C-alpha cells in the first residue's frame, strides 16, 4: 500500500466506504461503472492499493476511502508470465499454488499465496500443458478432455496441476459454492459500520 494512502487513512479514519462503482472482470481489467479503465497510472495505483478485509470483501484503498470491488469471479486473475511463471493481474509473481479446483462450468480456480484466483481465459491453452496424471506425466489429449469433463460433473479424478516443482490435485467445485469454499465475497455489500454509499 502506498505511504500517502496510509497517511490519509490515519488523518481521515471515518470516511464512508463506496460500493457498486469498481469491478474486476474475468480477464483482470478494472472497470468503473462498467467502463474499462485504460489509464496506466490509475491502473497501477489501484493495483498497488488492492486488498481485502477479514470478511473476504476485496477493495481498492483510495486514500482514506475504501472502494469495494465487485468480482466477476475470483479476486485475482492469473496470466502466464515470462519463462514458466504465473502472474496476478496486478503483476505479482505467483510462487506457489496450494489448491486447485475446476468448477461445473470448466473454470479453473487456485488458492495462491495472494489469495483465490482464476486463470485468464486467453491463457487456458498454455496452462493446460501443466496438467499431469498421478505419475507426473502429461495425460493424452483425450484423457485430459475426459478428466476435465468428469471434474465439471463433480467427480474426483487423478488430475494434477504442476507449478513451481509441485503437483496440486485438481478438485471439483460447484461455481455457486466456490466463493464460500475459497473465502471471498464476489459482490460486497455495506454493513451498518461502513455505511451505504453507492
Coordinates of N, CA and C in Angstrom, one line a residue:
X1 N 0.8 -1.2 0.0 CA 0.0 0.0 0.0 C 0.9 1.2 0.0
X2 N 0.5 2.3 -0.8 CA 1.2 3.5 -0.8 C 1.3 4.2 0.5
X3 N 2.4 4.8 0.8 CA 2.6 5.5 2.1 C 1.6 6.7 2.2
X4 N 1.3 7.4 1.1 CA 0.4 8.5 1.1 C -1.0 8.0 1.4
X5 N -1.3 6.8 1.0 CA -2.6 6.2 1.3 C -2.7 5.9 2.8
X6 N -1.6 5.3 3.4 CA -1.6 5.1 4.8 C -1.8 6.4 5.6
X7 N -1.1 7.4 5.2 CA -1.2 8.7 5.9 C -2.6 9.3 5.8
X8 N -3.2 9.1 4.7 CA -4.6 9.6 4.5 C -5.6 8.9 5.4
X9 N -5.4 7.5 5.5 CA -6.2 6.7 6.4 C -6.1 7.1 7.8
X10 N -4.9 7.5 8.3 CA -4.7 7.9 9.6 C -5.3 9.3 9.9
X11 N -5.2 10.2 8.9 CA -5.7 11.5 9.0 C -7.3 11.6 9.0
X12 N -7.9 10.8 8.1 CA -9.3 10.7 8.0 C -9.8 9.3 8.1
X13 N -9.9 8.8 9.4 CA -10.2 7.4 9.6 C -11.7 7.0 9.4
X14 N -12.6 7.9 9.3 CA -14.0 7.6 9.2 C -14.7 7.9 7.9
X15 N -14.0 7.9 6.8 CA -14.6 8.2 5.5 C -15.5 7.0 5.1
X16 N -16.7 7.2 4.7 CA -17.6 6.1 4.3 C -17.1 5.4 3.1
X17 N -17.3 4.1 3.2 CA -16.9 3.2 2.1 C -17.8 3.4 0.9
X18 N -17.3 3.0 -0.3 CA -18.1 3.1 -1.5 C -18.4 1.7 -2.1
X19 N -19.6 1.4 -2.5 CA -20.0 0.1 -3.1 C -20.6 0.4 -4.5
X20 N -20.4 -0.6 -5.4 CA -21.1 -0.6 -6.7 C -20.4 0.3 -7.7
X21 N -19.2 0.8 -7.5 CA -18.5 1.6 -8.5 C -17.4 0.9 -9.3
X22 N -16.6 0.1 -8.5 CA -15.4 -0.5 -9.1 C -15.7 -2.0 -9.3
X23 N -15.2 -2.6 -10.4 CA -15.4 -4.0 -10.6 C -14.1 -4.6 -11.3
X24 N -13.9 -5.9 -11.1 CA -12.8 -6.6 -11.7 C -13.4 -7.6 -12.7
X25 N -13.0 -7.6 -14.0 CA -13.6 -8.5 -14.9 C -12.9 -9.9 -14.9
X26 N -13.4 -10.8 -15.7 CA -12.8 -12.1 -15.8 C -11.4 -12.2 -16.3
X27 N -10.9 -11.1 -17.0 CA -9.6 -11.0 -17.6 C -8.7 -10.1 -16.8
X28 N -9.1 -9.7 -15.6 CA -8.3 -8.9 -14.7 C -8.2 -7.4 -15.1
X29 N -9.2 -6.9 -15.8 CA -9.3 -5.5 -16.1 C -10.2 -4.8 -15.0
X30 N -9.8 -3.6 -14.7 CA -10.7 -2.8 -13.8 C -11.7 -2.0 -14.5
X31 N -12.9 -1.9 -14.0 CA -14.0 -1.2 -14.6 C -14.6 -0.2 -13.5
X32 N -14.9 1.0 -14.0 CA -15.7 1.9 -13.2 C -17.0 2.1 -13.8
X33 N -18.1 1.7 -13.1 CA -19.5 1.8 -13.7 C -19.5 1.1 -15.0
X34 N -18.9 -0.1 -15.2 CA -18.9 -0.9 -16.4 C -18.1 -0.3 -17.5
X35 N -17.3 0.7 -17.3 CA -16.4 1.2 -18.3 C -15.0 0.8 -17.9
X36 N -14.3 0.2 -18.9 CA -12.9 -0.3 -18.6 C -12.0 0.9 -18.4
X37 N -11.2 0.8 -17.3 CA -10.1 1.8 -17.0 C -8.9 1.5 -17.9
X38 N -8.5 2.5 -18.6 CA -7.3 2.4 -19.5 C -6.1 3.2 -19.2
X39 N -6.3 4.1 -18.2 CA -5.2 5.0 -17.8 C -4.2 4.2 -17.0
X40 N -2.9 4.0 -17.5 CA -1.9 3.2 -16.9 C -1.6 3.6 -15.4
X41 N -1.6 4.9 -15.2 CA -1.3 5.4 -13.9 C -2.4 5.1 -12.9
X42 N -3.6 5.2 -13.3 CA -4.8 4.8 -12.5 C -4.8 3.3 -12.2
X43 N -4.5 2.5 -13.2 CA -4.4 1.0 -13.0 C -3.3 0.7 -12.0
X44 N -2.2 1.3 -12.2 CA -1.1 1.0 -11.3 C -1.4 1.4 -9.8
X45 N -2.1 2.5 -9.7 CA -2.5 3.0 -8.3 C -3.5 2.0 -7.7
X46 N -4.5 1.6 -8.5 CA -5.4 0.6 -7.9 C -4.7 -0.7 -7.6
X47 N -3.8 -1.2 -8.5 CA -3.1 -2.4 -8.3 C -2.3 -2.4 -7.0
X48 N -1.6 -1.3 -6.7 CA -0.8 -1.2 -5.5 C -1.6 -1.1 -4.2
X49 N -2.8 -0.7 -4.3 CA -3.6 -0.5 -3.1 C -4.9 -1.4 -3.1
X50 N -4.7 -2.6 -3.6 CA -5.7 -3.6 -3.6 C -5.6 -4.5 -2.5
X51 N -6.6 -4.8 -1.7 CA -6.5 -5.7 -0.6 C -7.9 -6.2 -0.2
X52 N -8.0 -6.8 1.0 CA -9.3 -7.4 1.4 C -9.4 -7.2 2.9
X53 N -10.7 -7.3 3.4 CA -10.9 -7.3 4.8 C -11.1 -8.7 5.3
X54 N -11.3 -8.8 6.6 CA -11.4 -10.1 7.3 C -12.7 -10.9 6.9
X55 N -13.6 -10.2 6.3 CA -14.9 -10.9 5.8 C -14.7 -11.5 4.4
X56 N -13.6 -11.2 3.7 CA -13.4 -11.7 2.4 C -13.9 -10.7 1.3
X57 N -14.1 -9.5 1.7 CA -14.5 -8.4 0.7 C -13.2 -7.8 0.2
X58 N -13.1 -7.7 -1.1 CA -11.9 -7.1 -1.7 C -12.2 -5.6 -2.0
X59 N -11.1 -4.8 -1.9 CA -11.3 -3.4 -2.1 C -10.1 -2.7 -2.6
X60 N -10.3 -1.5 -3.1 CA -9.2 -0.6 -3.5 C -9.2 0.5 -2.5
X61 N -8.0 0.7 -1.8 CA -7.9 1.8 -0.8 C -7.5 3.1 -1.5
X62 N -8.5 3.9 -1.7 CA -8.3 5.2 -2.4 C -8.1 6.3 -1.4
X63 N -6.9 6.5 -1.0 CA -6.6 7.4 0.1 C -7.4 7.0 1.3
X64 N -8.2 7.8 2.0 CA -8.9 7.3 3.2 C -10.1 6.5 2.9
X65 N -10.5 6.4 1.6 CA -11.8 5.8 1.3 C -11.6 4.4 0.7
X66 N -12.3 3.5 1.3 CA -12.3 2.1 0.8 C -13.3 1.9 -0.3
X67 N -12.9 1.5 -1.5 CA -13.8 1.3 -2.6 C -13.9 -0.2 -2.8
X68 N -15.0 -0.8 -2.4 CA -15.2 -2.3 -2.6 C -15.4 -2.7 -4.0
X69 N -14.9 -3.8 -4.3 CA -14.8 -4.3 -5.7 C -15.8 -5.4 -6.0
X70 N -16.6 -5.3 -7.0 CA -17.4 -6.4 -7.5 C -16.6 -7.3 -8.4
X71 N -16.6 -8.5 -8.0 CA -15.7 -9.5 -8.7 C -16.6 -10.3 -9.8
X72 N -16.0 -10.4 -11.0 CA -16.7 -11.2 -12.0 C -16.6 -12.7 -11.6
X73 N -15.5 -13.0 -10.9 CA -15.4 -14.3 -10.2 C -14.5 -14.2 -9.0
X74 N -13.2 -14.5 -9.2 CA -12.3 -14.5 -8.0 C -11.6 -13.2 -7.9
X75 N -11.0 -12.9 -6.8 CA -10.3 -11.6 -6.6 C -9.0 -11.5 -7.3
X76 N -8.4 -12.6 -7.8 CA -7.2 -12.5 -8.6 C -7.4 -13.2 -9.9
X77 N -6.8 -12.7 -11.0 CA -6.8 -13.3 -12.3 C -5.4 -13.6 -12.6
X78 N -5.0 -14.8 -12.9 CA -3.7 -15.2 -13.2 C -3.4 -15.2 -14.8
X79 N -2.2 -14.8 -15.1 CA -1.8 -14.8 -16.5 C -0.4 -15.5 -16.6
X80 N -0.1 -16.1 -17.7 CA 1.2 -16.6 -17.9 C 2.3 -15.5 -18.0
X81 N 3.4 -15.7 -17.3 CA 4.5 -14.7 -17.4 C 5.7 -15.3 -18.1
X82 N 6.8 -14.6 -18.0 CA 8.0 -15.0 -18.7 C 8.5 -16.3 -18.1
X83 N 9.0 -17.1 -19.0 CA 9.5 -18.4 -18.6 C 8.3 -19.3 -18.2
X84 N 8.4 -19.9 -17.0 CA 7.4 -20.9 -16.6 C 6.6 -20.4 -15.4
X85 N 6.3 -19.1 -15.5 CA 5.7 -18.5 -14.3 C 4.2 -18.1 -14.5
X86 N 3.5 -17.8 -13.5 CA 2.2 -17.2 -13.5 C 2.3 -15.9 -12.7
X87 N 1.5 -14.9 -13.2 CA 1.5 -13.6 -12.6 C 0.0 -13.2 -12.3
X88 N -0.2 -12.5 -11.2 CA -1.5 -11.9 -11.0 C -1.8 -10.8 -11.9
X89 N -3.1 -10.4 -12.0 CA -3.4 -9.3 -12.9 C -2.8 -8.0 -12.5
X90 N -2.2 -7.9 -11.2 CA -1.5 -6.7 -10.8 C 0.0 -6.9 -11.0
X91 N 0.4 -8.0 -11.6 CA 1.8 -8.1 -11.9 C 2.7 -8.8 -10.9
X92 N 2.1 -9.4 -9.8 CA 2.8 -10.1 -8.8 C 3.1 -11.5 -9.2
X93 N 4.3 -12.0 -8.9 CA 4.7 -13.3 -9.2 C 3.9 -14.3 -8.3
X94 N 3.4 -15.4 -8.9 CA 2.8 -16.4 -8.1 C 3.9 -17.4 -7.8
X95 N 4.2 -17.6 -6.5 CA 5.3 -18.5 -6.1 C 4.8 -19.9 -5.9
X96 N 3.5 -20.0 -5.5 CA 3.0 -21.4 -5.2 C 1.5 -21.5 -5.4
X97 N 1.1 -22.6 -5.7 CA -0.3 -23.0 -5.8 C -0.6 -24.0 -4.7
X98 N -1.4 -23.7 -3.8 CA -1.7 -24.6 -2.6 C -2.9 -25.5 -2.9
X99 N -3.9 -25.1 -3.7 CA -5.0 -25.9 -4.0 C -5.5 -25.5 -5.4
X100 N -6.2 -26.5 -6.0 CA -6.7 -26.2 -7.4 C -8.1 -26.9 -7.5
X101 N -9.0 -26.2 -8.2 CA -10.3 -26.7 -8.5 C -10.7 -26.5 -9.9
X102 N -11.7 -27.2 -10.4 CA -12.3 -27.0 -11.6 C -13.8 -26.9 -11.4
X103 N -14.5 -25.8 -11.8 CA -15.9 -25.7 -11.5 C -16.8 -26.4 -12.5
X104 N -18.1 -26.4 -12.3 CA -19.0 -27.0 -13.2 C -19.2 -26.4 -14.5
X105 N -18.5 -25.2 -14.7 CA -18.5 -24.5 -16.0 C -17.2 -24.7 -16.7
X106 N -16.3 -25.4 -16.1 CA -15.0 -25.6 -16.7 C -13.9 -24.6 -16.3
X107 N -14.2 -23.7 -15.3 CA -13.3 -22.7 -14.9 C -12.3 -23.2 -13.9
X108 N -11.0 -22.9 -14.1 CA -10.0 -23.4 -13.1 C -9.9 -22.3 -12.1
X109 N -9.8 -22.7 -10.8 CA -9.6 -21.8 -9.7 C -8.3 -22.3 -8.9
X110 N -7.6 -21.4 -8.3 CA -6.5 -21.7 -7.5 C -6.5 -21.0 -6.2
X111 N -5.9 -21.6 -5.2 CA -5.5 -20.9 -3.9 C -4.0 -20.6 -4.0
X112 N -3.6 -19.4 -4.1 CA -2.2 -19.0 -4.1 C -1.8 -18.2 -2.9
X113 N -0.6 -17.9 -2.7 CA -0.2 -17.1 -1.6 C -0.8 -15.7 -1.6
X114 N -1.3 -15.3 -2.7 CA -2.0 -14.0 -2.8 C -3.5 -14.1 -2.4
X115 N -4.1 -15.3 -2.6 CA -5.5 -15.5 -2.4 C -6.1 -16.3 -3.5
X116 N -7.4 -16.3 -3.5 CA -8.1 -17.1 -4.5 C -8.0 -16.5 -5.9
X117 N -7.8 -17.3 -6.9 CA -7.6 -16.8 -8.3 C -8.2 -17.7 -9.4
X118 N -8.6 -17.1 -10.5 CA -8.9 -17.8 -11.7 C -7.8 -17.6 -12.7
X119 N -8.0 -18.2 -13.8 CA -7.0 -18.1 -14.9 C -7.6 -17.3 -16.0
X120 N -6.9 -16.3 -16.5 CA -7.3 -15.6 -17.7 C -7.6 -16.6 -18.8
X121 N -8.8 -16.5 -19.4 CA -9.2 -17.5 -20.4 C -8.3 -17.5 -21.7
X122 N -7.5 -16.4 -21.9 CA -6.6 -16.3 -23.0 C -5.4 -17.2 -22.8
X123 N -5.2 -17.7 -21.5 CA -4.0 -18.5 -21.2 C -4.4 -19.9 -20.8
X124 N -5.6 -20.3 -21.1 CA -6.0 -21.7 -20.7 C -5.3 -22.7 -21.5
X125 N -5.0 -22.5 -22.8 CA -4.3 -23.5 -23.6 C -2.9 -23.7 -23.1
X126 N -2.2 -22.6 -22.8 CA -0.8 -22.7 -22.3 C -0.8 -23.4 -20.9
X127 N -1.8 -23.0 -20.1 CA -1.8 -23.6 -18.7 C -2.2 -25.1 -18.8
X128 N -2.9 -25.5 -19.8 CA -3.3 -26.9 -19.9 C -2.1 -27.8 -20.1
X129 N -1.0 -27.3 -20.5 CA 0.3 -28.1 -20.6 C 0.8 -28.4 -19.2
X130 N 0.3 -27.8 -18.2 CA 0.8 -28.1 -16.8 C 0.0 -29.2 -16.1
X131 N -1.0 -29.7 -16.8 CA -1.7 -30.9 -16.2 C -0.9 -32.1 -16.3
X132 N -0.9 -32.9 -15.2 CA -0.2 -34.2 -15.2 C -1.1 -35.2 -14.5
X133 N -0.8 -36.5 -14.7 CA -1.5 -37.5 -14.0 C -0.8 -37.9 -12.7
X134 N -1.3 -38.9 -12.0 CA -0.7 -39.3 -10.7 C 0.8 -39.6 -10.8
X135 N 1.2 -40.1 -11.9 CA 2.7 -40.4 -12.0 C 3.5 -39.2 -12.5
X136 N 2.9 -38.1 -12.7 CA 3.6 -36.9 -13.1 C 3.8 -36.7 -14.6
X137 N 3.1 -37.5 -15.4 CA 3.2 -37.5 -16.8 C 2.1 -36.7 -17.4
X138 N 2.3 -35.9 -18.5 CA 1.2 -35.2 -19.1 C 0.2 -36.2 -19.7
X139 N -1.1 -36.1 -19.5 CA -2.1 -37.0 -20.0 C -2.3 -36.8 -21.5
X140 N -2.7 -37.9 -22.2 CA -3.0 -37.8 -23.6 C -4.2 -36.8 -23.7
X141 N -4.3 -36.2 -24.9 CA -5.4 -35.2 -25.0 C -6.8 -35.7 -24.7
X142 N -7.1 -36.9 -25.2 CA -8.4 -37.5 -25.0 C -8.6 -37.7 -23.5
X143 N -7.6 -38.2 -22.8 CA -7.7 -38.4 -21.4 C -7.9 -37.1 -20.6
X144 N -7.2 -36.1 -21.0 CA -7.3 -34.8 -20.4 C -8.8 -34.2 -20.6
X145 N -9.3 -34.3 -21.8 CA -10.6 -33.9 -22.0 C -11.6 -34.6 -21.2
X146 N -11.5 -35.9 -21.1 CA -12.4 -36.7 -20.2 C -12.3 -36.4 -18.8
X147 N -11.0 -36.2 -18.3 CA -10.8 -35.8 -16.9 C -11.5 -34.5 -16.6
X148 N -11.4 -33.5 -17.5 CA -12.0 -32.2 -17.3 C -13.5 -32.3 -17.3
X149 N -14.0 -33.1 -18.2 CA -15.5 -33.3 -18.2 C -16.0 -33.9 -16.9
X150 N -15.2 -34.9 -16.4 CA -15.7 -35.6 -15.2 C -15.6 -34.6 -14.0
X151 N -14.5 -33.8 -13.9 CA -14.4 -32.8 -12.9 C -15.6 -31.8 -12.9
X152 N -15.9 -31.4 -14.1 CA -17.0 -30.4 -14.3 C -18.3 -31.1 -13.8
X153 N -18.4 -32.4 -13.9 CA -19.6 -33.1 -13.5 C -19.6 -33.4 -12.0
X154 N -18.5 -33.0 -11.3 CA -18.4 -33.1 -9.8 C -17.7 -34.4 -9.4
X155 N -17.1 -35.1 -10.3 CA -16.3 -36.3 -9.9 C -14.9 -36.0 -9.5
X156 N -14.3 -36.8 -8.7 CA -12.9 -36.7 -8.3 C -12.1 -37.6 -9.3
X157 N -11.0 -37.0 -9.9 CA -10.2 -37.8 -10.8 C -8.7 -37.5 -10.4
X158 N -7.9 -38.3 -11.0 CA -6.4 -38.2 -10.8 C -5.8 -37.2 -11.8
X159 N -6.1 -36.0 -11.6 CA -5.6 -34.9 -12.4 C -4.9 -33.9 -11.5
X160 N -3.7 -33.5 -11.9 CA -2.9 -32.6 -11.1 C -2.5 -31.4 -11.9
X161 N -2.3 -30.2 -11.2 CA -1.7 -29.1 -11.9 C -0.3 -28.9 -11.3
X162 N 0.7 -28.9 -12.2 CA 2.1 -28.8 -11.8 C 2.6 -27.4 -11.9
X163 N 3.1 -26.9 -10.9 CA 3.7 -25.5 -10.9 C 4.8 -25.3 -9.9
X164 N 5.9 -24.7 -10.3 CA 7.0 -24.5 -9.4 C 7.5 -25.7 -8.7
X165 N 7.5 -26.8 -9.4 CA 8.0 -28.1 -8.9 C 7.1 -28.8 -8.0
X166 N 5.8 -28.4 -8.0 CA 4.9 -29.0 -7.0 C 3.6 -29.4 -7.8
X167 N 3.1 -30.6 -7.5 CA 1.8 -31.1 -8.1 C 0.7 -30.8 -7.1
X168 N -0.4 -30.3 -7.6 CA -1.6 -30.0 -6.8 C -2.8 -30.7 -7.4
X169 N -3.4 -31.5 -6.7 CA -4.6 -32.2 -7.2 C -5.7 -31.2 -7.5
X170 N -6.3 -31.4 -8.7 CA -7.5 -30.6 -9.1 C -8.7 -31.2 -8.6
X171 N -9.5 -30.5 -7.8 CA -10.7 -31.0 -7.2 C -11.9 -30.3 -7.9
X172 N -13.1 -31.0 -7.8 CA -14.3 -30.4 -8.4 C -14.9 -29.5 -7.4
X173 N -15.6 -28.4 -7.9 CA -16.3 -27.5 -7.1 C -17.5 -26.9 -7.9
X174 N -18.6 -26.7 -7.3 CA -19.7 -26.0 -8.0 C -19.4 -24.5 -7.9
X175 N -19.7 -23.8 -9.0 CA -19.4 -22.4 -9.0 C -20.2 -21.7 -7.9
X176 N -21.4 -22.1 -7.7 CA -22.2 -21.5 -6.6 C -21.6 -21.6 -5.2
X177 N -20.8 -22.7 -5.1 CA -20.1 -22.9 -3.8 C -18.7 -22.4 -3.7
X178 N -18.1 -21.9 -4.8 CA -16.7 -21.5 -4.9 C -16.4 -20.4 -3.9
X179 N -17.2 -19.3 -4.0 CA -16.9 -18.1 -3.1 C -16.8 -18.5 -1.6
X180 N -17.7 -19.3 -1.1 CA -17.7 -19.7 0.3 C -16.5 -20.7 0.5
X181 N -16.3 -21.6 -0.4 CA -15.2 -22.5 -0.2 C -13.8 -21.8 -0.2
X182 N -13.7 -20.8 -1.1 CA -12.4 -20.1 -1.2 C -12.3 -18.9 -0.3
X183 N -13.4 -18.5 0.3 CA -13.4 -17.4 1.3 C -13.4 -16.0 0.7
X184 N -14.2 -15.7 -0.3 CA -14.3 -14.4 -0.8 C -15.7 -14.0 -1.1
X185 N -16.0 -12.7 -1.2 CA -17.4 -12.3 -1.4 C -17.4 -11.6 -2.8
X186 N -18.0 -12.1 -3.8 CA -18.0 -11.5 -5.1 C -18.7 -10.1 -5.2
X187 N -19.7 -9.9 -4.5 CA -20.5 -8.7 -4.6 C -20.6 -8.1 -3.2
X188 N -19.6 -7.4 -2.7 CA -19.6 -6.8 -1.3 C -20.8 -5.8 -1.2
X189 N -21.4 -5.9 0.0 CA -22.5 -5.0 0.4 C -22.1 -4.3 1.6
X190 N -22.7 -3.1 1.8 CA -22.4 -2.3 3.0 C -23.0 -2.9 4.2
X191 N -22.3 -2.7 5.4 CA -22.9 -3.1 6.6 C -23.1 -1.9 7.4
X192 N -23.6 -2.0 8.6 CA -24.0 -0.8 9.4 C -22.8 0.1 9.7
X193 N -21.6 -0.6 9.9 CA -20.4 0.2 10.3 C -19.9 1.1 9.2
X194 N -19.9 0.6 7.9 CA -19.3 1.4 6.9 C -20.2 2.1 6.0
X195 N -21.5 2.2 6.3 CA -22.4 3.0 5.6 C -22.9 2.4 4.3
X196 N -23.6 3.1 3.5 CA -24.2 2.6 2.3 C -24.0 3.5 1.1
X197 N -22.8 4.1 1.0 CA -22.5 4.9 -0.2 C -22.5 4.1 -1.5
X198 N -23.2 4.5 -2.5 CA -23.3 3.8 -3.8 C -23.1 4.8 -4.9

